[in-house]
Short mmCIF file of C-alpha atoms in Angstrom, two decimals:
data_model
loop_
_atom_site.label_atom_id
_atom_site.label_comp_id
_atom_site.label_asym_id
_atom_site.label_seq_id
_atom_site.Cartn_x
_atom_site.Cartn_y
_atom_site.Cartn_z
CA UNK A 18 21.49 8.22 6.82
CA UNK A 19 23.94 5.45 5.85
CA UNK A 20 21.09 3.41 5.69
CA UNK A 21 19.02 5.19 3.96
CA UNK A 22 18.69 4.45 -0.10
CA UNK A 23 16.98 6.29 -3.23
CA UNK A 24 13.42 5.54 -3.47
CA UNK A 25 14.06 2.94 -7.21
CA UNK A 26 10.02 3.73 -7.76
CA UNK A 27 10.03 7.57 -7.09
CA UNK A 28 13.30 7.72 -9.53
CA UNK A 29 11.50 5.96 -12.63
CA UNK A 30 8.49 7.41 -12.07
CA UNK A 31 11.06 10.87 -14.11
CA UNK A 32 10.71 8.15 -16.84
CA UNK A 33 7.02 9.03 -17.66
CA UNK A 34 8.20 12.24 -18.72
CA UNK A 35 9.42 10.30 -21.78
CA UNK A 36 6.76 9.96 -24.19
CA UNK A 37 8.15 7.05 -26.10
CA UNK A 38 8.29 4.68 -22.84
CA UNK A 39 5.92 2.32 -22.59
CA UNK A 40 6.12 2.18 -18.50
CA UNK A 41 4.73 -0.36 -16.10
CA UNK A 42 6.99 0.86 -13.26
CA UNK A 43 4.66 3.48 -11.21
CA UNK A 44 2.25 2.25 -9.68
CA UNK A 45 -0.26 4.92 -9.21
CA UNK A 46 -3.65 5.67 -10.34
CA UNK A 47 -5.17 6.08 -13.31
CA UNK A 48 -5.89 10.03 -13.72
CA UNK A 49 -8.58 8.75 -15.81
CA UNK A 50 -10.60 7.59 -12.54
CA UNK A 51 -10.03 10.66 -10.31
CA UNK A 52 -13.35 11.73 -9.86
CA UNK A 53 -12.36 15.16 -10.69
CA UNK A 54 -15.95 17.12 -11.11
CA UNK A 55 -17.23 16.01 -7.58
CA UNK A 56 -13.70 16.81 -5.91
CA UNK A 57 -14.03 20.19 -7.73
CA UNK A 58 -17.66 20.67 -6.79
CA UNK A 59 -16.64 19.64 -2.89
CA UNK A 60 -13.52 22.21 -3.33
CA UNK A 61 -16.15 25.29 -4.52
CA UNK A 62 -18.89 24.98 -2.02
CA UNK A 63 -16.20 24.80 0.84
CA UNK A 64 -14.93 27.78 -0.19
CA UNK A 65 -18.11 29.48 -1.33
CA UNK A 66 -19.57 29.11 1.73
CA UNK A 67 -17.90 32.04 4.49
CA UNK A 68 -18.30 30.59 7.69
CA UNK A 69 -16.42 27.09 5.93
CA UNK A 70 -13.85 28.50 4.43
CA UNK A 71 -12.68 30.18 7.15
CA UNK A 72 -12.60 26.66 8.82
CA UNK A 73 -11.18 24.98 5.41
CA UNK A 74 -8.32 27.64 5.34
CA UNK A 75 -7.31 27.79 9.23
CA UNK A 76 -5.06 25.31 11.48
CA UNK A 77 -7.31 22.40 12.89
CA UNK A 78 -6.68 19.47 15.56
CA UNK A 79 -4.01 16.94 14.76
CA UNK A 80 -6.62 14.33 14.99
CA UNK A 81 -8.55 15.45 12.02
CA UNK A 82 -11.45 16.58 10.74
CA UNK A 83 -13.62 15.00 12.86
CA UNK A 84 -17.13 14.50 10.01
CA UNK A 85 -14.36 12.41 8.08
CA UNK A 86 -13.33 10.51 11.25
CA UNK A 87 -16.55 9.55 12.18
CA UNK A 88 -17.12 8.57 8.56
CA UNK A 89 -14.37 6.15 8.37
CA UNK A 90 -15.07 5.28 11.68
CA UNK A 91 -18.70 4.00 10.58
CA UNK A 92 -17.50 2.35 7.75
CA UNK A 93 -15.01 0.39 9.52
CA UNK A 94 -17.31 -0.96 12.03
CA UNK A 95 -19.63 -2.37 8.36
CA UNK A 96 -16.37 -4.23 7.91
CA UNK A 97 -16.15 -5.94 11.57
CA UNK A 98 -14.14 -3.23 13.28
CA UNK A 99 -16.12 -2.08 15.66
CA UNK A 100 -14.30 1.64 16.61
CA UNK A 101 -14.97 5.20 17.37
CA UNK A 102 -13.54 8.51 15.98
CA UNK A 103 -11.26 8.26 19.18
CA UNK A 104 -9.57 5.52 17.35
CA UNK A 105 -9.38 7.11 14.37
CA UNK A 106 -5.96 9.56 13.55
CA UNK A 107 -5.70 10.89 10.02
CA UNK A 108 -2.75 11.00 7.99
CA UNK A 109 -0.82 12.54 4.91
CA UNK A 110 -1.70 9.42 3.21
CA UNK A 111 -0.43 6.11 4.74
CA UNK A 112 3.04 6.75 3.92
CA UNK A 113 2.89 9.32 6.85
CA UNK A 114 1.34 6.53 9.23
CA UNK A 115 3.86 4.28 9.03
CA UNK A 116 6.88 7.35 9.38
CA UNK A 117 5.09 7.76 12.65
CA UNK A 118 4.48 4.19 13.81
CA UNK A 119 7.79 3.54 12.87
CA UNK A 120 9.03 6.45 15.34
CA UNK A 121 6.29 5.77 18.07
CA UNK A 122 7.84 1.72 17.91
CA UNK A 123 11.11 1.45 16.73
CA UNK A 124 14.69 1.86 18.32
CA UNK A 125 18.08 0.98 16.88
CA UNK A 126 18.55 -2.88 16.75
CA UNK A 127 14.69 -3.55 17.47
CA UNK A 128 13.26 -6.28 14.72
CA UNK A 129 10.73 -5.74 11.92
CA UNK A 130 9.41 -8.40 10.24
CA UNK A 131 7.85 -8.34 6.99
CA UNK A 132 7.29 -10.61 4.42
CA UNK A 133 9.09 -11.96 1.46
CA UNK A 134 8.71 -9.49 -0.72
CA UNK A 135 7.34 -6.44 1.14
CA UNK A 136 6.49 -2.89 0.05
CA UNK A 137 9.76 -0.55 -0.65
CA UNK A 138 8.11 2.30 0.99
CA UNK A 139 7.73 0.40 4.27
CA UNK A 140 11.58 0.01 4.15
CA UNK A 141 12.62 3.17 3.69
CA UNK A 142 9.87 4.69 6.28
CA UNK A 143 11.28 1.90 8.89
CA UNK A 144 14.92 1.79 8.27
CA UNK A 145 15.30 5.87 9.30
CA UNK A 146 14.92 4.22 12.38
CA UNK A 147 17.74 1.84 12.46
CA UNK A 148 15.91 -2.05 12.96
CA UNK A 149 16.73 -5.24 11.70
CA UNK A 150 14.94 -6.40 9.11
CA UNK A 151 13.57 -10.35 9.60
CA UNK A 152 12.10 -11.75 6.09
CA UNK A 153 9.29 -14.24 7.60
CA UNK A 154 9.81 -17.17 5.79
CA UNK A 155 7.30 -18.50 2.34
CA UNK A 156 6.05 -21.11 3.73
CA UNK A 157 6.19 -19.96 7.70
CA UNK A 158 2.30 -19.30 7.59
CA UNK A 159 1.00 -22.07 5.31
CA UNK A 160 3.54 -25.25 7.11
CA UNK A 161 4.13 -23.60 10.62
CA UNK A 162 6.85 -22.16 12.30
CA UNK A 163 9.28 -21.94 15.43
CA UNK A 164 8.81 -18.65 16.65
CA UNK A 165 11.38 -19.31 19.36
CA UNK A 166 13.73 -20.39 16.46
CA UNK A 167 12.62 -17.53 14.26
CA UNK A 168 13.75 -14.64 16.73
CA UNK A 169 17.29 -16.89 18.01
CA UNK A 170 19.48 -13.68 18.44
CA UNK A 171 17.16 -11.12 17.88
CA UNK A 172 15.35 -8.28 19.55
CA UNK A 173 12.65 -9.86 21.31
CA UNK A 174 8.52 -8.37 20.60
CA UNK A 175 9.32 -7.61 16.85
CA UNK A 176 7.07 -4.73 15.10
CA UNK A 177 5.27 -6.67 11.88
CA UNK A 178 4.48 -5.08 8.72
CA UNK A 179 1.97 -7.23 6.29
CA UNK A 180 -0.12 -6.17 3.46
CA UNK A 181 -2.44 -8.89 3.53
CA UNK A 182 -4.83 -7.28 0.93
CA UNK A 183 -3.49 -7.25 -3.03
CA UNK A 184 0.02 -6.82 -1.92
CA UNK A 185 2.43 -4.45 -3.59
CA UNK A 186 4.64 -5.43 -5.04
CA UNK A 187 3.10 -9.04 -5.57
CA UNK A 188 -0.09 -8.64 -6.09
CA UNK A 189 -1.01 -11.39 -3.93
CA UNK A 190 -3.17 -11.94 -0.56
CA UNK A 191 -3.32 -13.74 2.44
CA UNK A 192 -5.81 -16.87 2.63
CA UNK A 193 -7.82 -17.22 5.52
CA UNK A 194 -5.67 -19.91 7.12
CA UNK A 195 -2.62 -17.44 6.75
CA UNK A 196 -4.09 -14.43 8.22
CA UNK A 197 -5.21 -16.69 11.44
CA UNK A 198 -1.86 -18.28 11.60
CA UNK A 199 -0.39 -14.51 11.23
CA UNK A 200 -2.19 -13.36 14.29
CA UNK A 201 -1.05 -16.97 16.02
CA UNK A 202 2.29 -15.81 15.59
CA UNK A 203 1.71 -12.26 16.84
CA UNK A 204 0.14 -13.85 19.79
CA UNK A 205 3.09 -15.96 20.57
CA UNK A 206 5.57 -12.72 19.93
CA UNK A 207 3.77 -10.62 21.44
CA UNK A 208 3.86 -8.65 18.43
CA UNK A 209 2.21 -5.34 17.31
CA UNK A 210 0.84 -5.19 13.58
CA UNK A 211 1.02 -2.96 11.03
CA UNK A 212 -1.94 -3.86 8.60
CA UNK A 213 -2.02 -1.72 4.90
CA UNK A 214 -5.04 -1.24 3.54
CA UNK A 215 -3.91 0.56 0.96
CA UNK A 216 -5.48 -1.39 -2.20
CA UNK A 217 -8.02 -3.43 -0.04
CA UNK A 218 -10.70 -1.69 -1.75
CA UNK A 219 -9.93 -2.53 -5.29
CA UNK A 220 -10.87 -5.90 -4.90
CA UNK A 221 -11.93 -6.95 -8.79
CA UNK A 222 -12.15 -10.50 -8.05
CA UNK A 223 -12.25 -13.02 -5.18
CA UNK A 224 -13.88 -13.18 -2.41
CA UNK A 225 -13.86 -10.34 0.18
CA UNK A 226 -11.88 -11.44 3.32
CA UNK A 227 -12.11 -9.54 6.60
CA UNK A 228 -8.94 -7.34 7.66
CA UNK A 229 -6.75 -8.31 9.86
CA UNK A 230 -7.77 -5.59 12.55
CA UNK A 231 -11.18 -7.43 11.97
CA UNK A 232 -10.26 -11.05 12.96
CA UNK A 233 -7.79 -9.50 15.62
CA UNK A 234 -11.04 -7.99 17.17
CA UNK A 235 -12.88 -10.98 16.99
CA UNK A 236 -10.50 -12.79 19.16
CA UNK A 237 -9.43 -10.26 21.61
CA UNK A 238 -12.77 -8.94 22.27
CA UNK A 239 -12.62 -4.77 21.38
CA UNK A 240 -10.20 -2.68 19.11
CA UNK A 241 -8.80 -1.50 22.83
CA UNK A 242 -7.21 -4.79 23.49
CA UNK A 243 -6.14 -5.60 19.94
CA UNK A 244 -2.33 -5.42 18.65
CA UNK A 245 -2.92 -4.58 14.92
CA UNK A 246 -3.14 -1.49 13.83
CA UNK A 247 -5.00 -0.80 10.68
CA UNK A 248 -3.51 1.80 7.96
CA UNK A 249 -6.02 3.36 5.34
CA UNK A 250 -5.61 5.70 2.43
CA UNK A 251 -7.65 7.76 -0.47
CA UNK A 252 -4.59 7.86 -2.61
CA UNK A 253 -5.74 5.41 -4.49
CA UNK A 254 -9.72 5.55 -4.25
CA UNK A 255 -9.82 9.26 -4.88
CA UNK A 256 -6.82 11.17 -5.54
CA UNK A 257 -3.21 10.62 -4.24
CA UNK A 258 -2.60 14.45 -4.70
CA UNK A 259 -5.12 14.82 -1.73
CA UNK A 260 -2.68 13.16 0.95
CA UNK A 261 -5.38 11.47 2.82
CA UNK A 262 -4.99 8.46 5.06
CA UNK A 263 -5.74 7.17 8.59
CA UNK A 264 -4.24 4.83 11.30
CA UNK A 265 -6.92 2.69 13.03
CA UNK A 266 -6.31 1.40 16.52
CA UNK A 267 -6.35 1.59 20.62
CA UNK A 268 -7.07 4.81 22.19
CA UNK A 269 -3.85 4.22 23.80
CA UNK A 270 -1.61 4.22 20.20
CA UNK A 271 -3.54 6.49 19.01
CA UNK A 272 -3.17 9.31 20.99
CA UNK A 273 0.83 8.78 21.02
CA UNK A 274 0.25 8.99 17.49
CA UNK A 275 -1.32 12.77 17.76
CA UNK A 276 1.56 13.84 20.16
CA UNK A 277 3.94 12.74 17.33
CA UNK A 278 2.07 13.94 14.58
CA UNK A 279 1.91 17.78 16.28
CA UNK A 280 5.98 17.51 16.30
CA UNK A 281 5.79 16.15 12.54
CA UNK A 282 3.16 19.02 10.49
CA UNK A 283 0.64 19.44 12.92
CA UNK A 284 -2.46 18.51 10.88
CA UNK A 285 -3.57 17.18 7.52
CA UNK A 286 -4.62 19.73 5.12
CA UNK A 287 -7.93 21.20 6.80
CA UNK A 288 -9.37 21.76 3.39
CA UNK A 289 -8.64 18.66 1.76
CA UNK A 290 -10.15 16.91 4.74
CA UNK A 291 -13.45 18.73 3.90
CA UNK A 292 -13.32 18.18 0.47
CA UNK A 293 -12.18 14.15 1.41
CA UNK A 294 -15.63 14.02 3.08
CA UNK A 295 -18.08 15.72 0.76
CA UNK A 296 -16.54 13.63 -1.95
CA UNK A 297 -17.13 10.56 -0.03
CA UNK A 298 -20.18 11.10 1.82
CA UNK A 299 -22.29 10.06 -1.42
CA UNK A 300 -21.64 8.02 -4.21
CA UNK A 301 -18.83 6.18 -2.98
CA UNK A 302 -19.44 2.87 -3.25
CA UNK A 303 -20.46 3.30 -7.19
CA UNK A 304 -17.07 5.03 -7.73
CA UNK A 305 -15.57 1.80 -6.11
CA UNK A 306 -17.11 -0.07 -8.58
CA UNK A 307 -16.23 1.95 -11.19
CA UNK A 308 -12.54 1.39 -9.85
CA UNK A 309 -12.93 -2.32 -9.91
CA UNK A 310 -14.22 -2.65 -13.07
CA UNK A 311 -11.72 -0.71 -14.83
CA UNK A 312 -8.77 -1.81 -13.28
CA UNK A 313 -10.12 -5.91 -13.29
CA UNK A 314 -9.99 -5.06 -16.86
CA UNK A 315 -6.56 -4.04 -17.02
CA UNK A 316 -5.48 -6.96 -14.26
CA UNK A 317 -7.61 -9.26 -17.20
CA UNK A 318 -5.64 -8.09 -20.08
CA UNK A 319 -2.10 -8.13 -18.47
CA UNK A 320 -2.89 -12.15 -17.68
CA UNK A 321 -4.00 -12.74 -21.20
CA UNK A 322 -1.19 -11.26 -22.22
CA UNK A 323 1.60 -13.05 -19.86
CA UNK A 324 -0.01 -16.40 -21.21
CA UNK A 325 0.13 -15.54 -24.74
CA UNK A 326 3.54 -13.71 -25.04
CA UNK A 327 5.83 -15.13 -22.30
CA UNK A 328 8.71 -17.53 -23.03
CA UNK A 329 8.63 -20.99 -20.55
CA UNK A 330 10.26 -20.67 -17.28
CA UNK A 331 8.47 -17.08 -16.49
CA UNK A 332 6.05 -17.39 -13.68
CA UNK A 333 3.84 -14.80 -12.61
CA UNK A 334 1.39 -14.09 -10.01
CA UNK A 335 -2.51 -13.70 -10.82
CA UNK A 336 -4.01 -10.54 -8.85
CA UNK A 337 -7.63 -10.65 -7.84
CA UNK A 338 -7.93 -6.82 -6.94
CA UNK A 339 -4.85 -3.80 -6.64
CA UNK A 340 -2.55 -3.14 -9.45
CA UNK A 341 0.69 -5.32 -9.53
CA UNK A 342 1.80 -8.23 -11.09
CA UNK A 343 5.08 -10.20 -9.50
CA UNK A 344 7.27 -11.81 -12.20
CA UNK A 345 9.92 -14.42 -11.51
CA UNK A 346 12.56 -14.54 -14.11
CA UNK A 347 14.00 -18.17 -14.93
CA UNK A 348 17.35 -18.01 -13.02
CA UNK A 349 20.36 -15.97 -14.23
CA UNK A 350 18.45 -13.06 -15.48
CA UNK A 351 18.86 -10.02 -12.88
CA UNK A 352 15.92 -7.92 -13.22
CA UNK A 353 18.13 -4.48 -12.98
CA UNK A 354 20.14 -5.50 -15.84
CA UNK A 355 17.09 -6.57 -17.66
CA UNK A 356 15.67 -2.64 -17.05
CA UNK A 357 18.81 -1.26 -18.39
CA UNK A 358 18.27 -3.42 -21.65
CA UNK A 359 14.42 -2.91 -21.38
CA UNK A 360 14.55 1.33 -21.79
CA UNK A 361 17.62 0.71 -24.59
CA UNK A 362 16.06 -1.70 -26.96
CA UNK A 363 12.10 -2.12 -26.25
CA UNK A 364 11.55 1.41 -24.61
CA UNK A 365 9.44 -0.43 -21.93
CA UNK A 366 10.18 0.21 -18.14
CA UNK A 367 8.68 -1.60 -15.31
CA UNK A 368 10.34 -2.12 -11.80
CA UNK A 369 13.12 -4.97 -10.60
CA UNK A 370 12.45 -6.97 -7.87
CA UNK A 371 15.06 -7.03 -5.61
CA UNK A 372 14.61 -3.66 -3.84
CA UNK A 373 11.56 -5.25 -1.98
CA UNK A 374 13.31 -7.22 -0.41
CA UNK A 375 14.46 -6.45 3.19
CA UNK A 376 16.73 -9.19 3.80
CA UNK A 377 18.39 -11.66 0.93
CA UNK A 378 17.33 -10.59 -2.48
CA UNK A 379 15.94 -12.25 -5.15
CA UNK A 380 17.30 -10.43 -8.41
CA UNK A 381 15.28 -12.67 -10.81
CA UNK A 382 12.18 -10.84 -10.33
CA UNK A 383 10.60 -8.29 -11.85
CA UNK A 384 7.54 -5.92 -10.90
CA UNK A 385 4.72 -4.78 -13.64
CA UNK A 386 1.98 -2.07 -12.81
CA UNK A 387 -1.05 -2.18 -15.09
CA UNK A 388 -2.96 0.70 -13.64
CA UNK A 389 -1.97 3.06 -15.95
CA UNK A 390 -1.24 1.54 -19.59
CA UNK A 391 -4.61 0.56 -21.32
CA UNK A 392 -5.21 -2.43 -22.89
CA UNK A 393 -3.60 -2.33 -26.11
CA UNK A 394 -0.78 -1.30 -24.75
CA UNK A 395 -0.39 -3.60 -21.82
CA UNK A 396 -0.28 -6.11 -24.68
CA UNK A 397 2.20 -4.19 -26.47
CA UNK A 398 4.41 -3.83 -23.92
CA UNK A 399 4.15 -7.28 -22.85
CA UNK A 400 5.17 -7.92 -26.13
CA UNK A 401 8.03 -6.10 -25.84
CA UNK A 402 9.07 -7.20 -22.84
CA UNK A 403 8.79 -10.93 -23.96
CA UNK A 404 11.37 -10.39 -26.86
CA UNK A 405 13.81 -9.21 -24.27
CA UNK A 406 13.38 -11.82 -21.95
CA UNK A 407 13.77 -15.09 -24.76
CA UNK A 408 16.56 -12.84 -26.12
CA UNK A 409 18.36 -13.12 -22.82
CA UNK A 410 17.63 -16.61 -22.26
#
């Protein structure tokens, strides 16, 4: 528990209770999307129905609900992973699946490594578990890279943890080239991969690029000799409040997974599995699109913005789908200290950088959310935040 820090998201998230905030810092759905009426409509003919509710409201297999497996399990195999139910476990959203695959892989002084900046959540899900943390390198997938010199006095077969999809916090995604050179370097670590999913399917822009449980299949033959495993969610397609999300992979991992998950709450919410299915079995891919289009919107405006407010020497990344932007700071501005003077004298929040970080820091960066704020005031805040930043320069 030495190890273990505050959550910096899940603590501002308390300042949304603050009506006067302008706030870029969660980075969670917009309520305004949840498709409410056919989640309430699922939710009332469950339980209007005797024989279902009885099933809705009772214990049920740690697998779960197996009409919401198989649907995943189809819709996988559209996207070039060609699975079964069997290799299917669901989750309390993915947050739970990587608790668990951090217990199922990691012991003290074994080596994760993630990139350069990686998702807080990961951290704190791993680091319960005591590894060392190994930052893979900027460049390590673009220019190549010495694997043997990469692991010199570490554990040997590290665990890796990419979100190659819209990253959070970044915003960014791997190219083709990287995600090949990725599973290169799995191959020659003999390393198992953790693959989140979780904003893969607000892609707004772009090209779609397959996963990398996909392209892992492709090479190894079957999702029962591939090393990645492949972690889904609802949370931010349907409703977070739902707790819905799924580890894809081998037979083999996943039913270790089950035995762990029985030990951890023994099953997801039977009736918001049910629901999870009815309110996916139909319309989904037009509620998709309705995602994309409102949040490529808000990506859209936050760019314009950034170009038309921010002082030279700011960089920032340019999102084609999720809901971050990555800013890097000219150096000599800490992002923490630039919060503290953000709430104070603009009364505009967002998150600093250097928590994502696993290994060395980089305190000149800065994290900004548009999902929530709507346009006029992601150029307001923008604003804001643009006074503060030439003010500190």
């Amino acid at each position: 528990m030495t190890r273990v820090r505050a959550n910096e998201i899940r603590e501002l998230l308390k300042l949304l209770d603050q009506p006067d905030i302008l706030s870029f810092a969660g980075g969670i759905p917009d309520p305004e999307l949840f498709p409410a009426d056919r989640i309430q409509a699922a939710y009332d003919a469950v339980l209007a129905d005797p024989q279902l509710s009885q099933q809705a409201l009772q214990y049920s297999v740690s697998e779960g609900y197996l009409p919401l497996r198989e649907w995943i399990a189809e819709r996988m195999a559209i996207h070039g992973v060609a699975c079964t139910p069997d290799n299917i476990m669901l989750t309390a959203g993915s947050q739970q699946a990587l608790d668990l695959l951090g217990k199922l892989f990691l012991t003290r002084g074994d080596t994760v490594m993630v990139a350069r900046p990686t998702y807080l959540g990961a951290l704190q899900a791993f680091t319960a578990y005591e590894p060392d943390y190994l930052d893979l390198p900027a460049t390590a997938l673009t220019e190549g890279v010495d694997a043997q010199a990469l692991m010199a006095g570490r554990a040997p077969r590290p665990l890796g943890y990419f979100v190659p999809d819209y990253a959070n916090p970044t915003g960014e995604s791997l190219s083709p080239a990287e995600r090949e050179a990725l599973l290169d370097l799995a191959d020659r670590l003999d390393m198992t991969l953790i693959e989140d999913a979780a904003y893969r399917e607000l892609r707004f822009g772009g090209e779609a690029l397959p996963s990398l449980l996909a392209l892992d299949i492709a090479r190894s033959g079957s999702i029962e000799a591939a090393r990645t495993l492949f972690c889904g969610t609802f949370s931010k397609t349907l409703s977070p409040a739902l707790r819905l999300g799924w580890v894809c992979g081998p037979k083999a991992v996943i039913e270790k997974l089950v035995l762990l998950k029985q030990g951890s709450d023994l099953h997801v919410s039977t009736i918001n599995q049910m629901v999870g299915w009815r309110t996916v079995s139909e319309g989904y891919e037009q509620h998709l699109s309705r995602l994309r289009g409102a949040y490529g919107a808000k990506a859209g405006a936050i760019l314009e913005a950034l170009a038309r407010h921010m002082p030279q020497g700011v960089s920032w990344s340019k999102p084609e789908g999720g809901m971050f932007v990555w800013i890097r700071l000219p150096e000599g501005i800490d992002g923490k200290e630039l919060l503290a003077r953000a709430i104070a004298e603009e009364r505009v929040a967002f998150v600093p950088g250097a928590p994502f970080f696993a290994e060395t820091a980089a305190a000149n960066t800065i994290r900004l959310s548009y999902s929530l704020p709507t346009p006029a005031q992601i150029d307001d805040g923008v604003a804001r935040l643009a006074r503060l930043i030439a003010r500190a320069l």
